[in-house]
CSV table of C-alpha atoms in Angstrom, one decimal:
chain,number,residue,atom,x,y,z
A,15,MET,CA,80.7,48.4,106.5
A,16,ARG,CA,83.1,47.9,103.5
A,17,ILE,CA,86.4,49.7,103.2
A,18,TYR,CA,86.6,51.9,100.1
A,19,GLY,CA,89.5,49.9,98.7
A,20,SER,CA,87.2,46.9,98.3
A,21,TYR,CA,84.7,48.8,96.2
A,22,SER,CA,84.6,48.2,92.5
A,23,ASP,CA,85.3,51.1,90.0
A,24,SER,CA,81.6,51.5,89.2
A,25,GLU,CA,80.7,51.6,92.9
A,26,LEU,CA,83.3,54.3,93.4
A,27,ALA,CA,82.0,56.2,90.4
A,28,PHE,CA,78.5,56.1,91.7
A,29,LEU,CA,79.6,57.3,95.2
A,30,LEU,CA,81.7,60.1,93.5
A,31,THR,CA,78.5,61.4,91.7
A,32,LYS,CA,77.0,61.7,95.2
A,33,GLY,CA,79.9,63.9,96.4
A,34,ASP,CA,81.6,61.2,98.5
A,35,GLU,CA,85.1,62.6,99.2
A,36,LEU,CA,86.4,59.2,100.4
A,37,ALA,CA,85.4,57.6,97.1
A,38,PHE,CA,87.2,60.4,95.3
A,39,THR,CA,90.3,59.8,97.4
A,40,GLU,CA,90.2,56.1,96.7
A,41,ILE,CA,89.8,56.8,92.9
A,42,TYR,CA,92.8,59.1,93.2
A,43,ASN,CA,94.9,56.5,95.1
A,44,ARG,CA,93.8,53.7,92.8
A,45,PHE,CA,94.6,55.4,89.4
A,46,TYR,CA,97.1,58.2,90.0
A,47,ALA,CA,100.3,56.1,89.7
A,48,LEU,CA,99.2,54.3,86.5
A,49,LEU,CA,98.0,57.5,84.9
A,50,PHE,CA,101.2,59.3,85.9
A,51,ILE,CA,103.3,56.6,84.2
A,52,HIS,CA,101.1,56.8,81.1
A,53,ALA,CA,101.2,60.6,80.9
A,54,SER,CA,104.9,61.0,81.7
A,55,LYS,CA,105.9,58.5,79.0
A,56,ARG,CA,103.8,60.3,76.4
A,57,LEU,CA,104.9,63.8,77.5
A,58,ASN,CA,108.5,62.9,78.3
A,59,ASP,CA,108.2,65.4,81.2
A,60,GLU,CA,107.4,64.3,84.7
A,61,GLU,CA,106.5,67.8,85.9
A,62,GLU,CA,104.1,68.4,83.1
A,63,ALA,CA,102.6,65.0,83.7
A,64,LYS,CA,102.1,65.9,87.4
A,65,ASP,CA,100.4,69.2,86.4
A,66,LEU,CA,98.2,67.4,83.9
A,67,LEU,CA,97.0,64.9,86.5
A,68,HIS,CA,96.5,67.6,89.1
A,69,GLN,CA,94.2,69.4,86.6
A,70,LEU,CA,92.5,66.1,85.7
A,71,PHE,CA,91.6,65.1,89.2
A,72,GLU,CA,90.6,68.7,90.1
A,73,SER,CA,88.3,68.6,87.0
A,74,LEU,CA,87.0,65.1,88.0
A,75,TRP,CA,85.9,66.5,91.4
A,76,VAL,CA,84.3,69.6,89.9
A,77,LYS,CA,82.5,67.7,87.2
A,78,ARG,CA,81.7,64.6,89.3
A,79,MET,CA,78.0,64.8,88.5
A,80,GLN,CA,78.9,64.2,84.8
A,81,VAL,CA,80.6,60.9,85.5
A,82,ALA,CA,78.6,57.9,84.4
A,83,PRO,CA,78.0,56.0,87.6
A,84,ASP,CA,77.8,52.6,85.9
A,85,GLY,CA,80.4,53.4,83.2
A,86,ASN,CA,84.0,52.3,82.8
A,87,LEU,CA,85.9,54.5,85.2
A,88,SER,CA,89.4,53.5,84.1
A,89,GLY,CA,88.4,54.0,80.5
A,90,TYR,CA,87.0,57.4,81.3
A,91,LEU,CA,90.2,58.5,83.1
A,92,TYR,CA,92.5,57.2,80.4
A,93,ALA,CA,90.5,59.0,77.7
A,94,ALA,CA,90.6,62.2,79.8
A,95,VAL,CA,94.4,61.9,80.1
A,96,ARG,CA,94.8,61.1,76.4
A,97,ASN,CA,92.7,64.2,75.5
A,98,ARG,CA,94.7,66.4,77.8
A,99,ILE,CA,98.0,65.1,76.4
A,100,LEU,CA,96.7,65.9,72.9
A,101,ASP,CA,95.8,69.4,74.1
A,102,VAL,CA,99.4,69.8,75.5
A,103,PHE,CA,100.9,68.8,72.2
A,104,ALA,CA,98.6,71.0,70.2
A,105,HIS,CA,99.3,74.0,72.4
A,106,SER,CA,103.1,73.3,72.3
A,107,LYS,CA,103.0,73.2,68.5
A,108,VAL,CA,101.3,76.6,68.3
A,109,GLU,CA,103.6,78.1,70.9
A,110,ASN,CA,106.7,76.8,69.2
A,111,LYS,CA,105.6,78.1,65.8
A,112,TYR,CA,105.0,81.5,67.4
A,113,VAL,CA,108.3,81.6,69.2
A,114,ALA,CA,110.1,80.6,66.0
A,115,SER,CA,108.4,83.3,64.0
A,116,LEU,CA,109.2,85.9,66.7
A,117,GLN,CA,112.8,84.8,66.9
A,118,ASP,CA,113.2,84.8,63.1
A,119,TYR,CA,111.9,88.3,63.1
A,120,ILE,CA,114.2,89.5,65.8
A,121,ASP,CA,117.2,87.8,64.3
A,122,GLN,CA,116.9,89.3,60.9
A,123,ASP,CA,119.2,92.3,60.7
A,124,HIS,CA,119.9,92.5,57.0
A,125,VAL,CA,117.0,93.5,54.8
A,126,GLN,CA,116.6,95.9,51.9
A,127,THR,CA,117.0,99.6,52.9
A,128,ASP,CA,113.2,100.4,52.6
A,129,HIS,CA,112.5,97.7,55.1
A,130,LEU,CA,115.0,98.8,57.7
A,131,VAL,CA,112.9,101.5,59.1
A,132,ARG,CA,109.9,99.2,59.5
A,133,GLU,CA,112.1,96.5,61.1
A,134,LYS,CA,113.6,99.0,63.5
A,135,GLN,CA,110.1,100.1,64.5
A,136,MET,CA,109.0,96.5,64.9
A,137,SER,CA,112.0,95.7,67.0
A,138,MET,CA,111.3,98.7,69.2
A,139,LEU,CA,107.7,97.6,69.5
A,140,ILE,CA,108.7,94.1,70.5
A,141,GLU,CA,111.3,95.5,73.0
A,142,GLN,CA,108.7,97.9,74.4
A,143,GLU,CA,106.2,95.0,74.9
A,144,ILE,CA,108.9,92.8,76.5
A,145,ASN,CA,109.8,95.7,78.8
A,146,ALA,CA,106.1,96.1,79.8
A,147,LEU,CA,106.0,92.6,81.2
A,148,PRO,CA,106.0,92.3,85.0
A,149,PRO,CA,109.6,92.5,86.3
A,150,LYS,CA,110.2,88.9,87.3
A,151,MET,CA,108.4,87.6,84.1
A,152,ARG,CA,110.5,90.0,82.0
A,153,GLU,CA,113.7,88.8,83.6
A,154,ILE,CA,112.8,85.1,83.1
A,155,PHE,CA,111.7,85.8,79.5
A,156,ILE,CA,114.9,87.6,78.6
A,157,LEU,CA,117.1,84.9,80.1
A,158,SER,CA,115.1,82.3,78.2
A,159,ARG,CA,114.8,84.0,74.8
A,160,LYS,CA,117.7,86.4,74.5
A,161,GLU,CA,120.3,84.6,76.5
A,162,ASN,CA,119.1,81.1,75.4
A,163,LYS,CA,119.2,79.7,78.9
A,164,SER,CA,117.3,76.5,79.7
A,165,HIS,CA,114.5,76.5,82.3
A,166,LYS,CA,116.7,74.6,84.6
A,167,GLU,CA,119.6,77.2,84.3
A,168,ILE,CA,117.2,80.0,84.9
A,169,ALA,CA,115.6,78.3,87.9
A,170,ILE,CA,119.1,77.8,89.4
A,171,GLN,CA,120.2,81.3,88.7
A,172,LEU,CA,117.1,82.9,90.2
A,173,GLY,CA,116.4,80.4,92.9
A,174,LEU,CA,113.0,79.4,91.5
A,175,SER,CA,111.5,76.0,90.5
A,176,GLU,CA,111.7,74.9,86.9
A,177,LEU,CA,107.9,74.8,86.9
A,178,THR,CA,107.7,78.4,87.9
A,179,VAL,CA,110.1,79.4,85.1
A,180,LYS,CA,108.2,77.4,82.5
A,181,THR,CA,104.9,78.9,83.6
A,182,GLN,CA,106.3,82.4,83.5
A,183,VAL,CA,107.7,81.9,80.0
A,184,LYS,CA,104.4,80.5,78.8
A,185,LYS,CA,102.5,83.5,80.3
A,186,ALA,CA,105.0,86.0,78.7
A,187,LEU,CA,104.5,84.3,75.3
A,188,LYS,CA,100.7,84.5,75.7
A,189,ILE,CA,100.9,88.2,76.6
A,190,LEU,CA,103.3,89.0,73.8
A,191,LYS,CA,101.2,87.0,71.3
A,192,SER,CA,98.0,88.8,72.3
A,193,ARG,CA,99.8,92.2,71.9
A,194,LEU,CA,102.0,91.5,68.9
A,195,GLY,CA,100.5,88.5,67.1
A,196,LEU,CA,98.8,90.4,64.3
A,197,VAL,CA,101.6,92.9,63.7
A,198,ILE,CA,104.2,90.1,63.5
A,199,TYR,CA,102.0,88.0,61.2
A,200,VAL,CA,101.4,91.0,58.8
A,201,THR,CA,105.1,91.8,58.8
A,202,LEU,CA,106.2,88.2,58.1
A,203,LEU,CA,103.5,87.9,55.4
A,204,PHE,CA,104.8,91.0,53.7
A,205,LYS,CA,108.4,89.8,53.8
A,206,THR,CA,107.5,86.3,52.5
A,207,TYR,CA,105.7,87.5,49.4
A,208,ARG,CA,107.7,90.6,48.5
């Protein structure tokens, strides 16, 4: 009987498609460190790289039947990591644009008189939606966006992990975007072309 460490990548891929948990463990052990180095260099964030790989290997197990049993396993995994990194960058770009537009709107306090009423209403709407967030998420979001504290500073202040803080900020932004996105967009569009 052969030890899993002696199996080739294609043998492991074949066993994986059959639901062999030990083959999956060997694939994880064989590729995790290399993929982590690759992902953390590209993302410049070790925690995000760990999250990405956790999701990748979870997906690999769930979709194990889709792995080509005689294909290039390392190529498959590197391509999957690359695609996930590109998704992170794309998501981050959209998120940063949204935050910037939201912050620009909040920061503007000198506009023509006829716009003041609308701005006040918009600010109240934004504050109302921020106040409607779950208490801990709201506290983290306010520390992040209004007090400009880093995720690390917030984590220390509240006794949480940086990853928890980052996740809560992302969730808050997603909620606010879904509730305010169209209103903010129309308001900014009106101001830009006025």
